[in-house]
Short mmCIF file of C-alpha atoms in Angstrom, two decimals:
data_model
loop_
_atom_site.label_atom_id
_atom_site.label_comp_id
_atom_site.label_asym_id
_atom_site.label_seq_id
_atom_site.Cartn_x
_atom_site.Cartn_y
_atom_site.Cartn_z
CA UNK A 1 -117.89 8.40 37.37
CA UNK A 2 -119.58 10.70 39.15
CA UNK A 3 -123.17 10.79 38.29
CA UNK A 4 -125.82 13.56 39.63
CA UNK A 5 -129.38 14.51 38.81
CA UNK A 6 -131.14 17.92 39.21
CA UNK A 7 -134.38 18.54 37.66
CA UNK A 8 -133.84 17.36 34.11
CA UNK A 9 -130.30 17.37 34.02
CA UNK A 10 -128.25 14.37 34.36
CA UNK A 11 -124.45 14.94 34.65
CA UNK A 12 -121.57 12.24 34.54
CA UNK A 13 -117.98 13.35 34.76
CA UNK A 14 -115.42 10.82 35.30
CA UNK A 15 -114.19 7.41 33.96
CA UNK A 16 -116.54 4.71 32.93
CA UNK A 17 -115.79 1.30 34.80
CA UNK A 18 -117.51 -1.59 36.29
CA UNK A 19 -121.09 -0.43 37.77
CA UNK A 20 -121.15 2.74 35.99
CA UNK A 21 -123.79 1.73 33.51
CA UNK A 22 -125.93 0.50 36.33
CA UNK A 23 -125.85 3.88 38.15
CA UNK A 24 -126.18 5.64 34.79
CA UNK A 25 -129.11 3.80 33.80
CA UNK A 26 -130.70 3.88 37.14
CA UNK A 27 -130.40 7.91 37.15
CA UNK A 28 -131.45 8.22 33.67
CA UNK A 29 -134.63 5.77 34.50
CA UNK A 30 -135.42 8.24 36.98
CA UNK A 31 -135.28 11.53 34.99
CA UNK A 32 -137.45 9.41 32.07
CA UNK A 33 -140.44 9.17 34.69
CA UNK A 34 -140.43 12.87 35.06
CA UNK A 35 -139.23 14.55 32.12
CA UNK A 36 -139.78 14.31 28.44
CA UNK A 37 -136.92 16.75 27.60
CA UNK A 38 -133.70 15.62 29.31
CA UNK A 39 -130.26 17.22 29.25
CA UNK A 40 -127.27 14.79 29.42
CA UNK A 41 -123.96 16.75 30.37
CA UNK A 42 -120.83 14.47 30.08
CA UNK A 43 -117.17 14.64 30.77
CA UNK A 44 -115.19 11.60 30.38
CA UNK A 45 -111.93 10.43 28.89
CA UNK A 46 -113.67 6.97 28.36
CA UNK A 47 -113.06 3.52 29.95
CA UNK A 48 -114.71 0.14 29.85
CA UNK A 49 -116.23 -0.44 26.39
CA UNK A 50 -118.96 -2.92 27.54
CA UNK A 51 -120.13 -0.60 30.28
CA UNK A 52 -120.20 2.19 27.85
CA UNK A 53 -122.13 0.25 25.44
CA UNK A 54 -124.98 -0.45 27.89
CA UNK A 55 -125.14 3.29 28.53
CA UNK A 56 -125.05 4.08 24.81
CA UNK A 57 -128.06 1.45 24.43
CA UNK A 58 -129.98 3.47 27.09
CA UNK A 59 -129.54 6.85 25.92
CA UNK A 60 -130.13 5.47 22.09
CA UNK A 61 -133.40 3.71 22.94
CA UNK A 62 -134.78 6.43 25.40
CA UNK A 63 -138.14 7.66 24.35
CA UNK A 64 -137.27 10.95 25.98
CA UNK A 65 -136.15 14.14 23.79
CA UNK A 66 -132.64 13.78 24.90
CA UNK A 67 -129.55 16.15 24.53
CA UNK A 68 -126.24 15.33 24.71
CA UNK A 69 -123.96 18.42 26.04
CA UNK A 70 -120.18 17.58 26.01
CA UNK A 71 -118.88 19.86 28.80
CA UNK A 72 -115.38 19.67 28.36
CA UNK A 73 -113.85 16.24 26.87
CA UNK A 74 -115.54 13.25 25.56
CA UNK A 75 -112.46 10.87 24.57
CA UNK A 76 -112.69 7.06 23.64
CA UNK A 77 -116.00 5.40 24.87
CA UNK A 78 -116.97 8.98 25.86
CA UNK A 79 -117.16 9.97 22.23
CA UNK A 80 -118.98 6.93 21.17
CA UNK A 81 -121.60 8.05 23.99
CA UNK A 82 -121.91 11.40 21.82
CA UNK A 83 -123.29 9.16 18.74
CA UNK A 84 -126.32 7.79 20.91
CA UNK A 85 -128.05 10.86 20.27
CA UNK A 86 -128.73 13.23 17.05
CA UNK A 87 -129.10 16.57 19.27
CA UNK A 88 -125.31 17.14 20.65
CA UNK A 89 -123.65 19.97 22.05
CA UNK A 90 -120.37 20.69 22.74
CA UNK A 91 -118.74 23.76 24.48
CA UNK A 92 -116.41 25.93 22.04
CA UNK A 93 -113.14 24.94 23.90
CA UNK A 94 -114.04 21.15 24.19
CA UNK A 95 -112.69 18.16 22.73
CA UNK A 96 -113.82 14.74 21.10
CA UNK A 97 -111.61 11.64 20.49
CA UNK A 98 -112.01 8.67 18.65
CA UNK A 99 -109.60 5.70 18.42
CA UNK A 100 -109.66 1.86 18.20
CA UNK A 101 -110.67 -0.03 21.19
CA UNK A 102 -107.45 -1.04 23.35
CA UNK A 103 -106.82 -4.12 25.64
CA UNK A 104 -104.54 -5.23 28.12
CA UNK A 105 -103.98 -8.68 28.42
CA UNK A 106 -101.68 -11.78 29.39
CA UNK A 107 -101.75 -15.58 28.56
CA UNK A 108 -101.17 -17.92 25.83
CA UNK A 109 -101.00 -17.15 22.36
CA UNK A 110 -104.77 -18.33 22.06
CA UNK A 111 -105.67 -15.76 24.57
CA UNK A 112 -104.22 -13.37 22.57
CA UNK A 113 -105.78 -14.55 19.47
CA UNK A 114 -109.27 -14.70 21.09
CA UNK A 115 -108.62 -11.10 22.54
CA UNK A 116 -107.84 -9.57 18.96
CA UNK A 117 -110.93 -11.10 17.65
CA UNK A 118 -113.13 -9.33 20.25
CA UNK A 119 -111.30 -6.22 19.72
CA UNK A 120 -112.01 -6.35 16.01
CA UNK A 121 -115.69 -6.91 16.60
CA UNK A 122 -115.64 -4.12 18.96
CA UNK A 123 -113.78 -1.98 16.15
CA UNK A 124 -116.33 -2.91 13.59
CA UNK A 125 -119.04 -1.91 15.88
CA UNK A 126 -117.44 1.67 16.61
CA UNK A 127 -116.73 2.23 12.68
CA UNK A 128 -120.40 1.44 12.16
CA UNK A 129 -121.64 4.29 14.37
CA UNK A 130 -119.43 6.58 13.29
CA UNK A 131 -119.95 5.77 9.30
CA UNK A 132 -123.89 6.15 10.20
CA UNK A 133 -123.44 9.70 12.00
CA UNK A 134 -121.14 11.14 9.67
CA UNK A 135 -121.91 9.54 6.25
CA UNK A 136 -118.23 9.16 5.37
CA UNK A 137 -116.71 6.49 3.44
CA UNK A 138 -115.33 3.21 4.83
CA UNK A 139 -111.95 4.33 3.94
CA UNK A 140 -112.33 7.60 6.08
CA UNK A 141 -113.74 5.91 8.96
CA UNK A 142 -110.70 3.42 8.76
CA UNK A 143 -108.64 6.59 9.33
CA UNK A 144 -110.45 7.13 12.59
CA UNK A 145 -109.02 3.77 13.94
CA UNK A 146 -105.51 4.73 13.57
CA UNK A 147 -103.96 6.44 16.67
CA UNK A 148 -105.82 9.16 18.82
CA UNK A 149 -108.08 11.35 16.82
CA UNK A 150 -108.66 14.81 18.60
CA UNK A 151 -111.34 17.28 17.27
CA UNK A 152 -111.79 20.28 18.56
CA UNK A 153 -115.52 22.31 18.45
CA UNK A 154 -115.49 23.32 15.13
CA UNK A 155 -114.10 20.71 13.20
CA UNK A 156 -116.34 18.00 15.41
CA UNK A 157 -119.36 20.25 13.85
CA UNK A 158 -117.94 19.94 10.32
CA UNK A 159 -117.37 16.10 10.81
CA UNK A 160 -120.93 15.87 11.89
CA UNK A 161 -120.20 14.61 15.29
CA UNK A 162 -122.08 17.47 17.13
CA UNK A 163 -124.71 19.56 16.02
CA UNK A 164 -124.06 22.90 18.01
CA UNK A 165 -121.32 24.78 19.61
CA UNK A 166 -122.22 26.19 22.80
CA UNK A 167 -120.15 29.04 25.04
CA UNK A 168 -117.81 27.35 27.78
CA UNK A 169 -119.02 27.73 31.37
CA UNK A 170 -115.36 28.70 32.13
CA UNK A 171 -112.25 29.93 30.58
CA UNK A 172 -109.16 27.70 30.14
CA UNK A 173 -106.21 28.80 32.56
CA UNK A 174 -104.02 27.96 29.50
CA UNK A 175 -105.23 27.00 25.68
CA UNK A 176 -104.95 23.33 24.71
CA UNK A 177 -103.83 23.62 20.96
CA UNK A 178 -102.53 19.87 20.90
CA UNK A 179 -104.38 17.77 23.19
CA UNK A 180 -103.02 14.72 21.12
CA UNK A 181 -99.85 15.45 22.35
CA UNK A 182 -101.05 15.48 26.37
CA UNK A 183 -102.95 12.21 26.14
CA UNK A 184 -106.83 11.79 26.94
CA UNK A 185 -106.14 11.62 30.60
CA UNK A 186 -104.03 14.90 31.14
CA UNK A 187 -106.60 16.56 28.73
CA UNK A 188 -109.21 15.44 30.74
CA UNK A 189 -107.82 16.44 34.18
CA UNK A 190 -107.25 19.98 32.89
CA UNK A 191 -110.94 20.36 31.98
CA UNK A 192 -112.13 18.59 35.34
CA UNK A 193 -110.24 21.64 37.40
CA UNK A 194 -112.55 24.17 35.62
CA UNK A 195 -115.65 22.36 35.83
CA UNK A 196 -118.58 24.36 37.09
CA UNK A 197 -120.18 22.43 40.23
CA UNK A 198 -123.37 20.86 40.11
CA UNK A 199 -126.61 22.74 40.58
CA UNK A 200 -127.12 23.27 44.38
CA UNK A 201 -123.58 22.20 45.23
CA UNK A 202 -121.50 24.63 47.10
CA UNK A 203 -120.32 27.99 45.52
CA UNK A 204 -117.26 29.30 46.73
CA UNK A 205 -117.69 32.79 44.88
CA UNK A 206 -117.94 35.81 47.21
CA UNK A 207 -121.59 36.06 46.75
CA UNK A 208 -122.41 32.88 48.38
CA UNK A 209 -119.54 32.41 50.98
CA UNK A 210 -122.22 32.67 53.91
CA UNK A 211 -124.18 30.15 52.43
CA UNK A 212 -121.17 28.03 51.80
CA UNK A 213 -120.04 28.64 55.66
CA UNK A 214 -123.38 27.47 57.16
CA UNK A 215 -123.33 24.32 54.94
CA UNK A 216 -120.10 23.33 55.94
CA UNK A 217 -121.05 23.82 59.28
CA UNK A 218 -124.19 21.55 59.21
CA UNK A 219 -122.38 18.91 57.22
CA UNK A 220 -119.42 18.49 59.43
CA UNK A 221 -121.49 18.88 62.50
CA UNK A 222 -118.98 21.90 63.84
CA UNK A 223 -119.45 23.32 67.19
CA UNK A 224 -119.23 27.01 66.15
CA UNK A 225 -121.72 29.09 65.77
CA UNK A 226 -123.05 30.31 62.22
CA UNK A 227 -121.71 33.63 62.46
CA UNK A 228 -118.10 32.55 63.18
CA UNK A 229 -115.34 34.13 60.91
CA UNK A 230 -114.00 32.17 58.03
CA UNK A 231 -110.75 31.65 60.01
CA UNK A 232 -112.58 29.98 62.74
CA UNK A 233 -114.48 27.87 60.67
CA UNK A 234 -111.22 26.90 59.11
CA UNK A 235 -109.93 25.96 62.37
CA UNK A 236 -112.84 24.12 63.32
CA UNK A 237 -112.63 21.99 60.26
CA UNK A 238 -108.84 21.15 61.01
CA UNK A 239 -109.77 20.28 64.21
CA UNK A 240 -112.66 17.83 63.38
CA UNK A 241 -110.43 16.34 60.82
CA UNK A 242 -107.53 15.81 63.57
CA UNK A 243 -110.23 14.20 65.83
CA UNK A 244 -111.63 11.75 62.85
CA UNK A 245 -108.15 10.82 61.99
CA UNK A 246 -107.27 10.11 65.59
CA UNK A 247 -110.54 8.09 66.04
CA UNK A 248 -109.73 6.27 62.85
CA UNK A 249 -106.04 5.14 63.73
CA UNK A 250 -107.33 4.18 67.54
CA UNK A 251 -110.10 2.01 65.70
CA UNK A 252 -107.61 0.37 63.37
CA UNK A 253 -105.14 -0.24 66.42
CA UNK A 254 -107.71 -1.85 68.45
CA UNK A 255 -109.00 -4.04 65.22
CA UNK A 256 -105.31 -5.08 64.85
CA UNK A 257 -104.89 -5.85 68.24
CA UNK A 258 -108.12 -8.16 68.52
CA UNK A 259 -107.34 -9.90 65.37
CA UNK A 260 -103.57 -10.76 66.37
CA UNK A 261 -105.05 -11.54 69.99
CA UNK A 262 -107.12 -14.29 68.34
CA UNK A 263 -104.72 -15.70 66.14
CA UNK A 264 -102.39 -15.98 68.92
CA UNK A 265 -105.09 -17.94 70.71
CA UNK A 266 -105.76 -20.15 67.92
CA UNK A 267 -102.03 -20.93 67.59
CA UNK A 268 -101.39 -21.50 71.02
CA UNK A 269 -104.53 -23.88 71.31
CA UNK A 270 -102.89 -26.15 68.33
CA UNK A 271 -99.84 -26.51 70.09
CA UNK A 272 -97.92 -25.44 66.87
CA UNK A 273 -94.08 -25.48 67.31
CA UNK A 274 -92.48 -22.10 67.80
CA UNK A 275 -90.49 -22.43 64.69
CA UNK A 276 -93.57 -22.68 62.90
CA UNK A 277 -95.74 -19.79 64.61
CA UNK A 278 -94.89 -16.93 62.12
CA UNK A 279 -95.94 -18.98 59.50
CA UNK A 280 -99.41 -19.54 60.54
CA UNK A 281 -99.75 -15.90 62.05
CA UNK A 282 -99.21 -14.71 58.44
CA UNK A 283 -101.88 -17.01 57.19
CA UNK A 284 -104.18 -15.50 60.01
CA UNK A 285 -103.24 -11.81 59.33
CA UNK A 286 -103.20 -12.06 55.08
CA UNK A 287 -106.01 -14.41 54.76
CA UNK A 288 -108.10 -13.74 58.02
CA UNK A 289 -109.00 -16.10 61.17
CA UNK A 290 -111.41 -18.19 59.59
CA UNK A 291 -109.00 -19.24 56.94
CA UNK A 292 -106.33 -19.92 59.82
CA UNK A 293 -108.92 -21.79 61.84
CA UNK A 294 -109.36 -24.20 58.67
CA UNK A 295 -105.97 -25.09 58.13
CA UNK A 296 -105.48 -25.57 61.66
CA UNK A 297 -108.62 -27.98 62.22
CA UNK A 298 -107.57 -29.68 59.11
CA UNK A 299 -103.94 -30.42 60.66
CA UNK A 300 -102.72 -34.00 61.59
CA UNK A 301 -102.77 -34.52 65.22
CA UNK A 302 -99.92 -36.99 65.05
CA UNK A 303 -97.63 -34.21 63.96
CA UNK A 304 -97.08 -30.54 62.79
CA UNK A 305 -96.46 -29.87 59.15
CA UNK A 306 -92.58 -30.58 58.30
CA UNK A 307 -92.38 -27.52 56.62
CA UNK A 308 -88.58 -26.73 57.21
CA UNK A 309 -87.50 -29.99 55.13
CA UNK A 310 -89.78 -28.76 51.96
CA UNK A 311 -87.60 -28.52 48.74
CA UNK A 312 -88.96 -26.41 45.95
CA UNK A 313 -87.94 -26.81 42.28
CA UNK A 314 -85.10 -23.98 41.51
CA UNK A 315 -83.46 -24.52 44.86
CA UNK A 316 -83.84 -25.02 48.58
CA UNK A 317 -86.76 -23.39 50.76
CA UNK A 318 -86.66 -22.79 54.08
CA UNK A 319 -89.34 -21.92 56.69
CA UNK A 320 -87.76 -18.17 56.37
CA UNK A 321 -88.36 -17.67 52.69
CA UNK A 322 -92.29 -19.27 53.37
CA UNK A 323 -92.78 -16.97 56.08
CA UNK A 324 -94.89 -14.51 54.29
CA UNK A 325 -97.27 -16.94 52.68
CA UNK A 326 -100.93 -16.72 53.13
CA UNK A 327 -103.44 -19.35 52.91
CA UNK A 328 -103.99 -19.29 49.25
CA UNK A 329 -100.34 -19.20 48.51
CA UNK A 330 -99.81 -22.36 50.39
CA UNK A 331 -102.63 -24.00 48.66
CA UNK A 332 -101.58 -23.07 45.45
CA UNK A 333 -97.55 -23.79 46.02
CA UNK A 334 -97.38 -26.61 48.61
CA UNK A 335 -100.76 -27.96 49.97
CA UNK A 336 -99.43 -30.99 51.23
CA UNK A 337 -97.44 -28.80 53.58
CA UNK A 338 -100.60 -27.84 55.38
#
């Protein structure tokens, strides 16, 4: 999620994932120290429930007068964030979406049972928040946990999810008449392309072309004058990009050569049989030089590992089909082979 602040405005656009809550709370806390009235603009298709809960709690417990403004889409956990404050505005062509929490796991039957229990607890928490906000019956709220339930601005206001409908900052290039058929991610992406930039960001309208050009020249340290034409600026940007790309590739190649040189030196010093060199080289490349060093130092000095004669359940395994194993794979599948 991209989180920015400007004066008393906090803007949060994107997915809610690990670490999002920390950045969001830090930004909100910073504004709380300076402003008693804060506008929080959101545009998100949701994400991690537990990160979202932390964000919800921060908004809900804030002593500041906070207004939530939905600039485009507030889906899934994003919709729950909109319930954190009483004063919620949404653009006239925006959308809210609520559904039951989802999870994607693998494991034993017990793992699935425990996960189902957790999902039920989270779902009950969702339903309680929705019930408090809307005043609807348990039966009506239960319906919101079946499938994806999308609400346009007017319907969202009628349901009590928002308090005010505001003009959209941009016009959609095409109407979104059936958001449920597109899915939350696609609806989000359509709005993301229409979002206006944050305050003080570079604007690309005719009025601010010169300002944009100057900032671009300064930001990329381009070796051209501020009076350069747009074509000259574009050419300079392309040249800068190509130079950076070349430098990056050179650095990566040099690093690769350095790593391989050190790996070869370690293997040579250990007097490893030539037939096994590729096996150990792959350990060094995939798990790192230190992992290879650990393997080599732990080798028996009396003899090299007898890898070629190992037999794996289900068929005979040769050095060839183990040549791409890394250190972790050897530890897991055949620690004795090390």
